[in-house]
């Protein structure tokens, strides 16, 4: 079974800090990788999709990178804000989607 | 982006009854849909892959007779939790796969989820 791991499990930072969330996966034969945000008790909001042929994607203050050979992806959040507080999930498409356990982010005002 | 809806958004049922959850792709056709379950403070776990016109493929450990999946059309998949018990209480989320407009990959669009509580 494919495995997706996210570290750290939780992160608390003061407002304005830049931060990096990590995602690793066991098989480099992926179709794509998506980063999602989930607020408590809510569904998923797609943040960025990186196709297997791409190395990074950017959207506003978010930048996601993909290194298939090493089985890693990072989500970089610049100038964090309290509204960024949520759980961030990495999902890898091995022809089925497998999710990491998530990183719970708290940005303190 | 594409929109996926789920109905109902929440449901409370008594132990022993069955509950049906619908997942619809509103503005695109989805040959493949997926069903996930999420327990409190845990991540999403893939339950099954729903293919239009054929039987669903279940992940290891998921009881196919308990979680009945029907993908009757290109825009609708249903999950029926049969003889529900309190341990089936969870957040159920569906997704539908659609081609990415640029490139050869697929993107998954997720429904808002259905919170099931079995009393």
mmCIF file with all atom_site columns, C-alpha atoms in Angstrom:
data_model
loop_
_atom_site.group_PDB
_atom_site.id
_atom_site.type_symbol
_atom_site.label_atom_id
_atom_site.label_alt_id
_atom_site.label_comp_id
_atom_site.label_asym_id
_atom_site.label_entity_id
_atom_site.label_seq_id
_atom_site.pdbx_PDB_ins_code
_atom_site.Cartn_x
_atom_site.Cartn_y
_atom_site.Cartn_z
_atom_site.occupancy
_atom_site.B_iso_or_equiv
_atom_site.pdbx_formal_charge
_atom_site.auth_seq_id
_atom_site.auth_comp_id
_atom_site.auth_asym_id
_atom_site.auth_atom_id
_atom_site.pdbx_PDB_model_num
ATOM 1   C CA . UNK A 1 1   ? 0.000   0.000  0.000   1.00 0.00 ? 1   UNK A CA 1
ATOM 2   C CA . UNK A 1 2   ? 1.221   3.479  -0.836  1.00 0.00 ? 2   UNK A CA 1
ATOM 3   C CA . UNK A 1 3   ? 2.160   5.670  2.093   1.00 0.00 ? 3   UNK A CA 1
ATOM 4   C CA . UNK A 1 4   ? 2.129   9.428  2.385   1.00 0.00 ? 4   UNK A CA 1
ATOM 5   C CA . UNK A 1 5   ? 3.763   11.094 5.376   1.00 0.00 ? 5   UNK A CA 1
ATOM 6   C CA . UNK A 1 6   ? 3.541   14.694 6.501   1.00 0.00 ? 6   UNK A CA 1
ATOM 7   C CA . UNK A 1 7   ? 5.764   16.498 8.955   1.00 0.00 ? 7   UNK A CA 1
ATOM 8   C CA . UNK A 1 8   ? 5.426   18.284 11.230  1.00 0.00 ? 8   UNK A CA 1
ATOM 9   C CA . UNK A 1 9   ? 2.089   17.072 12.596  1.00 0.00 ? 9   UNK A CA 1
ATOM 10  C CA . UNK A 1 10  ? 1.482   20.472 14.138  1.00 0.00 ? 10  UNK A CA 1
ATOM 11  C CA . UNK A 1 11  ? 3.071   23.884 13.815  1.00 0.00 ? 11  UNK A CA 1
ATOM 12  C CA . UNK A 1 12  ? 2.512   27.133 15.685  1.00 0.00 ? 12  UNK A CA 1
ATOM 13  C CA . UNK A 1 13  ? 4.111   30.332 14.394  1.00 0.00 ? 13  UNK A CA 1
ATOM 14  C CA . UNK A 1 14  ? 3.716   34.065 14.909  1.00 0.00 ? 14  UNK A CA 1
ATOM 15  C CA . UNK A 1 15  ? 2.050   36.061 12.193  1.00 0.00 ? 15  UNK A CA 1
ATOM 16  C CA . UNK A 1 16  ? 4.344   37.126 9.359   1.00 0.00 ? 16  UNK A CA 1
ATOM 17  C CA . UNK A 1 17  ? 6.657   34.131 9.417   1.00 0.00 ? 17  UNK A CA 1
ATOM 18  C CA . UNK A 1 18  ? 7.500   32.142 6.323   1.00 0.00 ? 18  UNK A CA 1
ATOM 19  C CA . UNK A 1 19  ? 7.024   28.423 6.797   1.00 0.00 ? 19  UNK A CA 1
ATOM 20  C CA . UNK A 1 20  ? 7.484   25.095 5.066   1.00 0.00 ? 20  UNK A CA 1
ATOM 21  C CA . UNK A 1 21  ? 5.303   22.027 5.288   1.00 0.00 ? 21  UNK A CA 1
ATOM 22  C CA . UNK A 1 22  ? 6.698   18.691 4.169   1.00 0.00 ? 22  UNK A CA 1
ATOM 23  C CA . UNK A 1 23  ? 5.171   15.702 2.433   1.00 0.00 ? 23  UNK A CA 1
ATOM 24  C CA . UNK A 1 24  ? 6.919   12.453 1.506   1.00 0.00 ? 24  UNK A CA 1
ATOM 25  C CA . UNK A 1 25  ? 5.656   9.431  -0.397  1.00 0.00 ? 25  UNK A CA 1
ATOM 26  C CA . UNK A 1 26  ? 6.964   5.930  -0.941  1.00 0.00 ? 26  UNK A CA 1
ATOM 27  C CA . UNK A 1 27  ? 6.574   5.477  -4.714  1.00 0.00 ? 27  UNK A CA 1
ATOM 28  C CA . UNK A 1 28  ? 7.852   7.874  -7.349  1.00 0.00 ? 28  UNK A CA 1
ATOM 29  C CA . UNK A 1 29  ? 5.363   6.608  -9.967  1.00 0.00 ? 29  UNK A CA 1
ATOM 30  C CA . UNK A 1 30  ? 2.768   9.276  -9.307  1.00 0.00 ? 30  UNK A CA 1
ATOM 31  C CA . UNK A 1 31  ? 0.302   11.015 -11.596 1.00 0.00 ? 31  UNK A CA 1
ATOM 32  C CA . UNK A 1 32  ? 0.146   14.231 -9.628  1.00 0.00 ? 32  UNK A CA 1
ATOM 33  C CA . UNK A 1 33  ? 0.171   15.690 -6.145  1.00 0.00 ? 33  UNK A CA 1
ATOM 34  C CA . UNK A 1 34  ? -2.319  18.087 -4.595  1.00 0.00 ? 34  UNK A CA 1
ATOM 35  C CA . UNK A 1 35  ? -2.194  20.222 -1.494  1.00 0.00 ? 35  UNK A CA 1
ATOM 36  C CA . UNK A 1 36  ? -5.452  20.902 0.323   1.00 0.00 ? 36  UNK A CA 1
ATOM 37  C CA . UNK A 1 37  ? -6.589  22.973 3.223   1.00 0.00 ? 37  UNK A CA 1
ATOM 38  C CA . UNK A 1 38  ? -9.235  21.781 5.674   1.00 0.00 ? 38  UNK A CA 1
ATOM 39  C CA . UNK A 1 39  ? -10.865 23.996 8.280   1.00 0.00 ? 39  UNK A CA 1
ATOM 40  C CA . UNK A 1 40  ? -12.351 22.316 11.383  1.00 0.00 ? 40  UNK A CA 1
ATOM 41  C CA . UNK A 1 41  ? -15.525 20.420 10.586  1.00 0.00 ? 41  UNK A CA 1
ATOM 42  C CA . UNK A 1 42  ? -15.374 21.425 6.932   1.00 0.00 ? 42  UNK A CA 1
ATOM 43  C CA . UNK A 1 43  ? -14.562 19.837 3.594   1.00 0.00 ? 43  UNK A CA 1
ATOM 44  C CA . UNK A 1 44  ? -11.414 20.241 1.528   1.00 0.00 ? 44  UNK A CA 1
ATOM 45  C CA . UNK A 1 45  ? -10.235 23.298 -0.352  1.00 0.00 ? 45  UNK A CA 1
ATOM 46  C CA . UNK A 1 46  ? -7.768  22.604 -3.145  1.00 0.00 ? 46  UNK A CA 1
ATOM 47  C CA . UNK A 1 47  ? -4.722  24.871 -2.964  1.00 0.00 ? 47  UNK A CA 1
ATOM 48  C CA . UNK A 1 48  ? -2.295  23.666 -5.599  1.00 0.00 ? 48  UNK A CA 1
ATOM 49  C CA . UNK A 1 49  ? -2.022  20.802 -8.070  1.00 0.00 ? 49  UNK A CA 1
ATOM 50  C CA . UNK A 1 50  ? 1.388   19.726 -9.343  1.00 0.00 ? 50  UNK A CA 1
ATOM 51  C CA . UNK A 1 51  ? 1.369   17.382 -12.288 1.00 0.00 ? 51  UNK A CA 1
ATOM 52  C CA . UNK A 1 52  ? 4.035   14.671 -12.410 1.00 0.00 ? 52  UNK A CA 1
ATOM 53  C CA . UNK A 1 53  ? 5.879   16.506 -15.192 1.00 0.00 ? 53  UNK A CA 1
ATOM 54  C CA . UNK A 1 54  ? 6.078   19.731 -13.186 1.00 0.00 ? 54  UNK A CA 1
ATOM 55  C CA . UNK A 1 55  ? 8.475   20.752 -10.442 1.00 0.00 ? 55  UNK A CA 1
ATOM 56  C CA . UNK A 1 56  ? 6.523   23.538 -8.780  1.00 0.00 ? 56  UNK A CA 1
ATOM 57  C CA . UNK A 1 57  ? 3.334   25.569 -8.756  1.00 0.00 ? 57  UNK A CA 1
ATOM 58  C CA . UNK A 1 58  ? 2.609   28.963 -7.265  1.00 0.00 ? 58  UNK A CA 1
ATOM 59  C CA . UNK A 1 59  ? -0.567  30.669 -6.174  1.00 0.00 ? 59  UNK A CA 1
ATOM 60  C CA . UNK A 1 60  ? -0.325  33.943 -4.315  1.00 0.00 ? 60  UNK A CA 1
ATOM 61  C CA . UNK A 1 61  ? 1.658   33.403 -1.123  1.00 0.00 ? 61  UNK A CA 1
ATOM 62  C CA . UNK A 1 62  ? 1.771   29.660 -1.668  1.00 0.00 ? 62  UNK A CA 1
ATOM 63  C CA . UNK A 1 63  ? 4.440   27.735 -3.511  1.00 0.00 ? 63  UNK A CA 1
ATOM 64  C CA . UNK A 1 64  ? 4.528   23.966 -3.816  1.00 0.00 ? 64  UNK A CA 1
ATOM 65  C CA . UNK A 1 65  ? 7.454   21.972 -5.129  1.00 0.00 ? 65  UNK A CA 1
ATOM 66  C CA . UNK A 1 66  ? 7.712   18.375 -6.240  1.00 0.00 ? 66  UNK A CA 1
ATOM 67  C CA . UNK A 1 67  ? 10.744  16.100 -6.394  1.00 0.00 ? 67  UNK A CA 1
ATOM 68  C CA . UNK A 1 68  ? 9.512   12.753 -7.624  1.00 0.00 ? 68  UNK A CA 1
ATOM 69  C CA . UNK A 1 69  ? 12.895  11.044 -7.515  1.00 0.00 ? 69  UNK A CA 1
ATOM 70  C CA . UNK A 1 70  ? 13.239  11.639 -3.798  1.00 0.00 ? 70  UNK A CA 1
ATOM 71  C CA . UNK A 1 71  ? 9.531   11.238 -3.092  1.00 0.00 ? 71  UNK A CA 1
ATOM 72  C CA . UNK A 1 72  ? 9.102   14.668 -1.584  1.00 0.00 ? 72  UNK A CA 1
ATOM 73  C CA . UNK A 1 73  ? 6.936   17.751 -1.874  1.00 0.00 ? 73  UNK A CA 1
ATOM 74  C CA . UNK A 1 74  ? 7.005   20.964 0.113   1.00 0.00 ? 74  UNK A CA 1
ATOM 75  C CA . UNK A 1 75  ? 4.403   23.660 0.590   1.00 0.00 ? 75  UNK A CA 1
ATOM 76  C CA . UNK A 1 76  ? 5.892   27.066 1.271   1.00 0.00 ? 76  UNK A CA 1
ATOM 77  C CA . UNK A 1 77  ? 3.674   29.723 2.834   1.00 0.00 ? 77  UNK A CA 1
ATOM 78  C CA . UNK A 1 78  ? 5.034   33.238 2.753   1.00 0.00 ? 78  UNK A CA 1
ATOM 79  C CA . UNK A 1 79  ? 4.144   35.951 5.254   1.00 0.00 ? 79  UNK A CA 1
ATOM 80  C CA . UNK A 1 80  ? 1.737   33.770 7.204   1.00 0.00 ? 80  UNK A CA 1
ATOM 81  C CA . UNK A 1 81  ? -1.530  35.242 8.482   1.00 0.00 ? 81  UNK A CA 1
ATOM 82  C CA . UNK A 1 82  ? -3.969  34.118 11.199  1.00 0.00 ? 82  UNK A CA 1
ATOM 83  C CA . UNK A 1 83  ? -6.422  33.221 8.445   1.00 0.00 ? 83  UNK A CA 1
ATOM 84  C CA . UNK A 1 84  ? -3.963  30.588 7.260   1.00 0.00 ? 84  UNK A CA 1
ATOM 85  C CA . UNK A 1 85  ? -4.666  28.585 10.417  1.00 0.00 ? 85  UNK A CA 1
ATOM 86  C CA . UNK A 1 86  ? -6.054  25.213 9.290   1.00 0.00 ? 86  UNK A CA 1
ATOM 87  C CA . UNK A 1 87  ? -4.979  21.633 8.640   1.00 0.00 ? 87  UNK A CA 1
ATOM 88  C CA . UNK A 1 88  ? -2.982  21.204 5.442   1.00 0.00 ? 88  UNK A CA 1
ATOM 89  C CA . UNK A 1 89  ? -3.237  17.892 3.657   1.00 0.00 ? 89  UNK A CA 1
ATOM 90  C CA . UNK A 1 90  ? -0.998  16.473 0.988   1.00 0.00 ? 90  UNK A CA 1
ATOM 91  C CA . UNK A 1 91  ? -2.612  13.969 -1.390  1.00 0.00 ? 91  UNK A CA 1
ATOM 92  C CA . UNK A 1 92  ? -0.707  11.880 -3.909  1.00 0.00 ? 92  UNK A CA 1
ATOM 93  C CA . UNK A 1 93  ? -2.361  10.395 -6.965  1.00 0.00 ? 93  UNK A CA 1
ATOM 94  C CA . UNK A 1 94  ? -1.062  6.882  -7.600  1.00 0.00 ? 94  UNK A CA 1
ATOM 95  C CA . UNK A 1 95  ? -4.114  6.380  -9.850  1.00 0.00 ? 95  UNK A CA 1
ATOM 96  C CA . UNK A 1 96  ? -5.920  6.562  -6.515  1.00 0.00 ? 96  UNK A CA 1
ATOM 97  C CA . UNK A 1 97  ? -5.527  9.360  -4.058  1.00 0.00 ? 97  UNK A CA 1
ATOM 98  C CA . UNK A 1 98  ? -3.752  8.704  -0.785  1.00 0.00 ? 98  UNK A CA 1
ATOM 99  C CA . UNK A 1 99  ? -3.661  11.389 1.874   1.00 0.00 ? 99  UNK A CA 1
ATOM 100 C CA . UNK A 1 100 ? -1.044  12.247 4.417   1.00 0.00 ? 100 UNK A CA 1
ATOM 101 C CA . UNK A 1 101 ? -2.073  12.683 8.031   1.00 0.00 ? 101 UNK A CA 1
ATOM 102 C CA . UNK A 1 102 ? -1.913  16.453 7.738   1.00 0.00 ? 102 UNK A CA 1
ATOM 103 C CA . UNK A 1 103 ? -0.125  19.350 9.382   1.00 0.00 ? 103 UNK A CA 1
ATOM 104 C CA . UNK A 1 104 ? -2.208  21.434 11.766  1.00 0.00 ? 104 UNK A CA 1
ATOM 105 C CA . UNK A 1 105 ? -1.070  25.043 11.442  1.00 0.00 ? 105 UNK A CA 1
ATOM 106 C CA . UNK A 1 106 ? -1.770  27.765 13.966  1.00 0.00 ? 106 UNK A CA 1
ATOM 107 C CA . UNK A 1 107 ? -0.710  31.296 13.080  1.00 0.00 ? 107 UNK A CA 1
ATOM 108 C CA . UNK A 1 108 ? -0.791  33.529 16.120  1.00 0.00 ? 108 UNK A CA 1
ATOM 109 C CA . UNK A 1 109 ? -1.722  37.208 15.758  1.00 0.00 ? 109 UNK A CA 1
ATOM 110 C CA . UNK B 2 1   ? -13.174 24.975 -11.167 1.00 0.00 ? 1   UNK B CA 1
ATOM 111 C CA . UNK B 2 2   ? -15.457 21.975 -11.305 1.00 0.00 ? 2   UNK B CA 1
ATOM 112 C CA . UNK B 2 3   ? -18.120 21.542 -8.628  1.00 0.00 ? 3   UNK B CA 1
ATOM 113 C CA . UNK B 2 4   ? -19.046 18.410 -6.728  1.00 0.00 ? 4   UNK B CA 1
ATOM 114 C CA . UNK B 2 5   ? -22.039 18.328 -4.426  1.00 0.00 ? 5   UNK B CA 1
ATOM 115 C CA . UNK B 2 6   ? -23.039 15.911 -1.693  1.00 0.00 ? 6   UNK B CA 1
ATOM 116 C CA . UNK B 2 7   ? -26.411 15.282 -0.155  1.00 0.00 ? 7   UNK B CA 1
ATOM 117 C CA . UNK B 2 8   ? -27.241 15.319 2.655   1.00 0.00 ? 8   UNK B CA 1
ATOM 118 C CA . UNK B 2 9   ? -24.643 17.484 4.388   1.00 0.00 ? 9   UNK B CA 1
ATOM 119 C CA . UNK B 2 10  ? -25.453 15.831 7.682   1.00 0.00 ? 10  UNK B CA 1
ATOM 120 C CA . UNK B 2 11  ? -27.664 12.984 8.814   1.00 0.00 ? 11  UNK B CA 1
ATOM 121 C CA . UNK B 2 12  ? -28.572 11.366 12.108  1.00 0.00 ? 12  UNK B CA 1
ATOM 122 C CA . UNK B 2 13  ? -29.952 7.847  12.034  1.00 0.00 ? 13  UNK B CA 1
ATOM 123 C CA . UNK B 2 14  ? -30.756 5.067  14.440  1.00 0.00 ? 14  UNK B CA 1
ATOM 124 C CA . UNK B 2 15  ? -28.610 2.003  14.789  1.00 0.00 ? 15  UNK B CA 1
ATOM 125 C CA . UNK B 2 16  ? -29.666 -0.726 12.373  1.00 0.00 ? 16  UNK B CA 1
ATOM 126 C CA . UNK B 2 17  ? -31.059 1.548  9.696   1.00 0.00 ? 17  UNK B CA 1
ATOM 127 C CA . UNK B 2 18  ? -29.527 2.303  6.287   1.00 0.00 ? 18  UNK B CA 1
ATOM 128 C CA . UNK B 2 19  ? -28.407 5.690  5.019   1.00 0.00 ? 19  UNK B CA 1
ATOM 129 C CA . UNK B 2 20  ? -27.787 6.766  1.436   1.00 0.00 ? 20  UNK B CA 1
ATOM 130 C CA . UNK B 2 21  ? -25.360 9.562  0.534   1.00 0.00 ? 21  UNK B CA 1
ATOM 131 C CA . UNK B 2 22  ? -25.321 11.098 -2.944  1.00 0.00 ? 22  UNK B CA 1
ATOM 132 C CA . UNK B 2 23  ? -22.344 12.573 -4.754  1.00 0.00 ? 23  UNK B CA 1
ATOM 133 C CA . UNK B 2 24  ? -22.901 14.595 -7.935  1.00 0.00 ? 24  UNK B CA 1
ATOM 134 C CA . UNK B 2 25  ? -20.541 16.251 -10.372 1.00 0.00 ? 25  UNK B CA 1
ATOM 135 C CA . UNK B 2 26  ? -22.486 19.342 -11.356 1.00 0.00 ? 26  UNK B CA 1
ATOM 136 C CA . UNK B 2 27  ? -20.716 20.658 -14.435 1.00 0.00 ? 27  UNK B CA 1
ATOM 137 C CA . UNK B 2 28  ? -18.640 17.789 -15.745 1.00 0.00 ? 28  UNK B CA 1
ATOM 138 C CA . UNK B 2 29  ? -18.863 14.074 -16.366 1.00 0.00 ? 29  UNK B CA 1
ATOM 139 C CA . UNK B 2 30  ? -16.899 11.831 -14.068 1.00 0.00 ? 30  UNK B CA 1
ATOM 140 C CA . UNK B 2 31  ? -16.208 8.257  -15.062 1.00 0.00 ? 31  UNK B CA 1
ATOM 141 C CA . UNK B 2 32  ? -14.456 7.749  -11.752 1.00 0.00 ? 32  UNK B CA 1
ATOM 142 C CA . UNK B 2 33  ? -15.487 8.900  -8.305  1.00 0.00 ? 33  UNK B CA 1
ATOM 143 C CA . UNK B 2 34  ? -13.951 8.112  -4.951  1.00 0.00 ? 34  UNK B CA 1
ATOM 144 C CA . UNK B 2 35  ? -15.362 7.746  -1.450  1.00 0.00 ? 35  UNK B CA 1
ATOM 145 C CA . UNK B 2 36  ? -13.381 8.652  1.652   1.00 0.00 ? 36  UNK B CA 1
ATOM 146 C CA . UNK B 2 37  ? -14.032 8.443  5.371   1.00 0.00 ? 37  UNK B CA 1
ATOM 147 C CA . UNK B 2 38  ? -12.542 10.747 7.952   1.00 0.00 ? 38  UNK B CA 1
ATOM 148 C CA . UNK B 2 39  ? -12.673 10.099 11.686  1.00 0.00 ? 39  UNK B CA 1
ATOM 149 C CA . UNK B 2 40  ? -12.209 12.999 14.121  1.00 0.00 ? 40  UNK B CA 1
ATOM 150 C CA . UNK B 2 41  ? -8.688  14.415 14.099  1.00 0.00 ? 41  UNK B CA 1
ATOM 151 C CA . UNK B 2 42  ? -7.577  11.917 11.487  1.00 0.00 ? 42  UNK B CA 1
ATOM 152 C CA . UNK B 2 43  ? -6.843  12.212 7.808   1.00 0.00 ? 43  UNK B CA 1
ATOM 153 C CA . UNK B 2 44  ? -8.973  10.980 4.922   1.00 0.00 ? 44  UNK B CA 1
ATOM 154 C CA . UNK B 2 45  ? -8.958  7.278  4.244   1.00 0.00 ? 45  UNK B CA 1
ATOM 155 C CA . UNK B 2 46  ? -9.876  5.999  0.801   1.00 0.00 ? 46  UNK B CA 1
ATOM 156 C CA . UNK B 2 47  ? -12.751 3.534  1.034   1.00 0.00 ? 47  UNK B CA 1
ATOM 157 C CA . UNK B 2 48  ? -13.511 2.686  -2.570  1.00 0.00 ? 48  UNK B CA 1
ATOM 158 C CA . UNK B 2 49  ? -13.240 3.694  -6.197  1.00 0.00 ? 49  UNK B CA 1
ATOM 159 C CA . UNK B 2 50  ? -16.555 4.045  -7.992  1.00 0.00 ? 50  UNK B CA 1
ATOM 160 C CA . UNK B 2 51  ? -16.566 3.396  -11.724 1.00 0.00 ? 51  UNK B CA 1
ATOM 161 C CA . UNK B 2 52  ? -19.529 4.289  -13.910 1.00 0.00 ? 52  UNK B CA 1
ATOM 162 C CA . UNK B 2 53  ? -21.237 1.188  -15.225 1.00 0.00 ? 53  UNK B CA 1
ATOM 163 C CA . UNK B 2 54  ? -19.167 -1.320 -13.293 1.00 0.00 ? 54  UNK B CA 1
ATOM 164 C CA . UNK B 2 55  ? -18.628 -2.586 -9.769  1.00 0.00 ? 55  UNK B CA 1
ATOM 165 C CA . UNK B 2 56  ? -16.800 -0.463 -7.270  1.00 0.00 ? 56  UNK B CA 1
ATOM 166 C CA . UNK B 2 57  ? -13.302 -1.369 -6.160  1.00 0.00 ? 57  UNK B CA 1
ATOM 167 C CA . UNK B 2 58  ? -12.940 -1.450 -2.384  1.00 0.00 ? 58  UNK B CA 1
ATOM 168 C CA . UNK B 2 59  ? -9.807  -0.832 -0.365  1.00 0.00 ? 59  UNK B CA 1
ATOM 169 C CA . UNK B 2 60  ? -8.511  -3.530 1.914   1.00 0.00 ? 60  UNK B CA 1
ATOM 170 C CA . UNK B 2 61  ? -10.485 -3.738 5.123   1.00 0.00 ? 61  UNK B CA 1
ATOM 171 C CA . UNK B 2 62  ? -13.607 -2.000 3.811   1.00 0.00 ? 62  UNK B CA 1
ATOM 172 C CA . UNK B 2 63  ? -16.695 -4.205 3.892   1.00 0.00 ? 63  UNK B CA 1
ATOM 173 C CA . UNK B 2 64  ? -18.326 -4.112 0.473   1.00 0.00 ? 64  UNK B CA 1
ATOM 174 C CA . UNK B 2 65  ? -21.597 -5.542 1.793   1.00 0.00 ? 65  UNK B CA 1
ATOM 175 C CA . UNK B 2 66  ? -21.834 -2.813 4.381   1.00 0.00 ? 66  UNK B CA 1
ATOM 176 C CA . UNK B 2 67  ? -20.861 0.121  2.186   1.00 0.00 ? 67  UNK B CA 1
ATOM 177 C CA . UNK B 2 68  ? -22.788 -0.268 -1.050  1.00 0.00 ? 68  UNK B CA 1
ATOM 178 C CA . UNK B 2 69  ? -21.640 1.940  -3.912  1.00 0.00 ? 69  UNK B CA 1
ATOM 179 C CA . UNK B 2 70  ? -23.606 2.576  -7.088  1.00 0.00 ? 70  UNK B CA 1
ATOM 180 C CA . UNK B 2 71  ? -22.284 4.742  -9.914  1.00 0.00 ? 71  UNK B CA 1
ATOM 181 C CA . UNK B 2 72  ? -25.400 4.794  -12.066 1.00 0.00 ? 72  UNK B CA 1
ATOM 182 C CA . UNK B 2 73  ? -24.490 7.697  -14.329 1.00 0.00 ? 73  UNK B CA 1
ATOM 183 C CA . UNK B 2 74  ? -21.548 9.879  -15.284 1.00 0.00 ? 74  UNK B CA 1
ATOM 184 C CA . UNK B 2 75  ? -22.628 12.512 -12.775 1.00 0.00 ? 75  UNK B CA 1
ATOM 185 C CA . UNK B 2 76  ? -23.910 10.508 -9.811  1.00 0.00 ? 76  UNK B CA 1
ATOM 186 C CA . UNK B 2 77  ? -22.444 8.035  -7.341  1.00 0.00 ? 77  UNK B CA 1
ATOM 187 C CA . UNK B 2 78  ? -24.189 6.889  -4.177  1.00 0.00 ? 78  UNK B CA 1
ATOM 188 C CA . UNK B 2 79  ? -22.843 5.360  -0.975  1.00 0.00 ? 79  UNK B CA 1
ATOM 189 C CA . UNK B 2 80  ? -25.299 3.416  1.164   1.00 0.00 ? 80  UNK B CA 1
ATOM 190 C CA . UNK B 2 81  ? -24.267 2.545  4.699   1.00 0.00 ? 81  UNK B CA 1
ATOM 191 C CA . UNK B 2 82  ? -26.313 -0.533 5.514   1.00 0.00 ? 82  UNK B CA 1
ATOM 192 C CA . UNK B 2 83  ? -27.309 -1.559 9.029   1.00 0.00 ? 83  UNK B CA 1
ATOM 193 C CA . UNK B 2 84  ? -25.458 1.409  10.448  1.00 0.00 ? 84  UNK B CA 1
ATOM 194 C CA . UNK B 2 85  ? -23.869 1.218  13.881  1.00 0.00 ? 85  UNK B CA 1
ATOM 195 C CA . UNK B 2 86  ? -22.411 3.955  16.106  1.00 0.00 ? 86  UNK B CA 1
ATOM 196 C CA . UNK B 2 87  ? -18.879 3.062  14.978  1.00 0.00 ? 87  UNK B CA 1
ATOM 197 C CA . UNK B 2 88  ? -19.901 4.042  11.428  1.00 0.00 ? 88  UNK B CA 1
ATOM 198 C CA . UNK B 2 89  ? -20.352 7.634  12.606  1.00 0.00 ? 89  UNK B CA 1
ATOM 199 C CA . UNK B 2 90  ? -17.880 9.629  10.572  1.00 0.00 ? 90  UNK B CA 1
ATOM 200 C CA . UNK B 2 91  ? -17.374 12.333 7.961   1.00 0.00 ? 91  UNK B CA 1
ATOM 201 C CA . UNK B 2 92  ? -17.833 10.869 4.472   1.00 0.00 ? 92  UNK B CA 1
ATOM 202 C CA . UNK B 2 93  ? -16.368 12.768 1.520   1.00 0.00 ? 93  UNK B CA 1
ATOM 203 C CA . UNK B 2 94  ? -16.596 11.981 -2.175  1.00 0.00 ? 94  UNK B CA 1
ATOM 204 C CA . UNK B 2 95  ? -14.466 13.201 -5.027  1.00 0.00 ? 95  UNK B CA 1
ATOM 205 C CA . UNK B 2 96  ? -14.712 13.141 -8.781  1.00 0.00 ? 96  UNK B CA 1
ATOM 206 C CA . UNK B 2 97  ? -11.856 13.010 -11.205 1.00 0.00 ? 97  UNK B CA 1
ATOM 207 C CA . UNK B 2 98  ? -11.703 15.403 -14.138 1.00 0.00 ? 98  UNK B CA 1
ATOM 208 C CA . UNK B 2 99  ? -8.991  16.013 -16.727 1.00 0.00 ? 99  UNK B CA 1
ATOM 209 C CA . UNK B 2 100 ? -6.727  18.963 -16.126 1.00 0.00 ? 100 UNK B CA 1
ATOM 210 C CA . UNK B 2 101 ? -7.258  21.542 -18.873 1.00 0.00 ? 101 UNK B CA 1
ATOM 211 C CA . UNK B 2 102 ? -3.544  21.830 -19.569 1.00 0.00 ? 102 UNK B CA 1
ATOM 212 C CA . UNK B 2 103 ? -1.499  18.684 -19.520 1.00 0.00 ? 103 UNK B CA 1
ATOM 213 C CA . UNK B 2 104 ? -2.308  15.024 -19.374 1.00 0.00 ? 104 UNK B CA 1
ATOM 214 C CA . UNK B 2 105 ? -3.077  14.656 -15.719 1.00 0.00 ? 105 UNK B CA 1
ATOM 215 C CA . UNK B 2 106 ? -6.283  14.567 -13.691 1.00 0.00 ? 106 UNK B CA 1
ATOM 216 C CA . UNK B 2 107 ? -7.425  16.695 -10.838 1.00 0.00 ? 107 UNK B CA 1
ATOM 217 C CA . UNK B 2 108 ? -9.781  15.606 -8.121  1.00 0.00 ? 108 UNK B CA 1
ATOM 218 C CA . UNK B 2 109 ? -12.641 17.785 -6.989  1.00 0.00 ? 109 UNK B CA 1
ATOM 219 C CA . UNK B 2 110 ? -14.089 17.108 -3.593  1.00 0.00 ? 110 UNK B CA 1
ATOM 220 C CA . UNK B 2 111 ? -17.602 17.365 -2.295  1.00 0.00 ? 111 UNK B CA 1
ATOM 221 C CA . UNK B 2 112 ? -18.276 19.267 0.932   1.00 0.00 ? 112 UNK B CA 1
ATOM 222 C CA . UNK B 2 113 ? -18.737 16.058 2.915   1.00 0.00 ? 113 UNK B CA 1
ATOM 223 C CA . UNK B 2 114 ? -21.561 14.357 4.806   1.00 0.00 ? 114 UNK B CA 1
ATOM 224 C CA . UNK B 2 115 ? -21.443 14.022 8.562   1.00 0.00 ? 115 UNK B CA 1
ATOM 225 C CA . UNK B 2 116 ? -23.129 10.815 9.662   1.00 0.00 ? 116 UNK B CA 1
ATOM 226 C CA . UNK B 2 117 ? -24.100 10.246 13.286  1.00 0.00 ? 117 UNK B CA 1
ATOM 227 C CA . UNK B 2 118 ? -25.542 6.882  14.251  1.00 0.00 ? 118 UNK B CA 1
ATOM 228 C CA . UNK B 2 119 ? -27.321 6.808  17.619  1.00 0.00 ? 119 UNK B CA 1
#
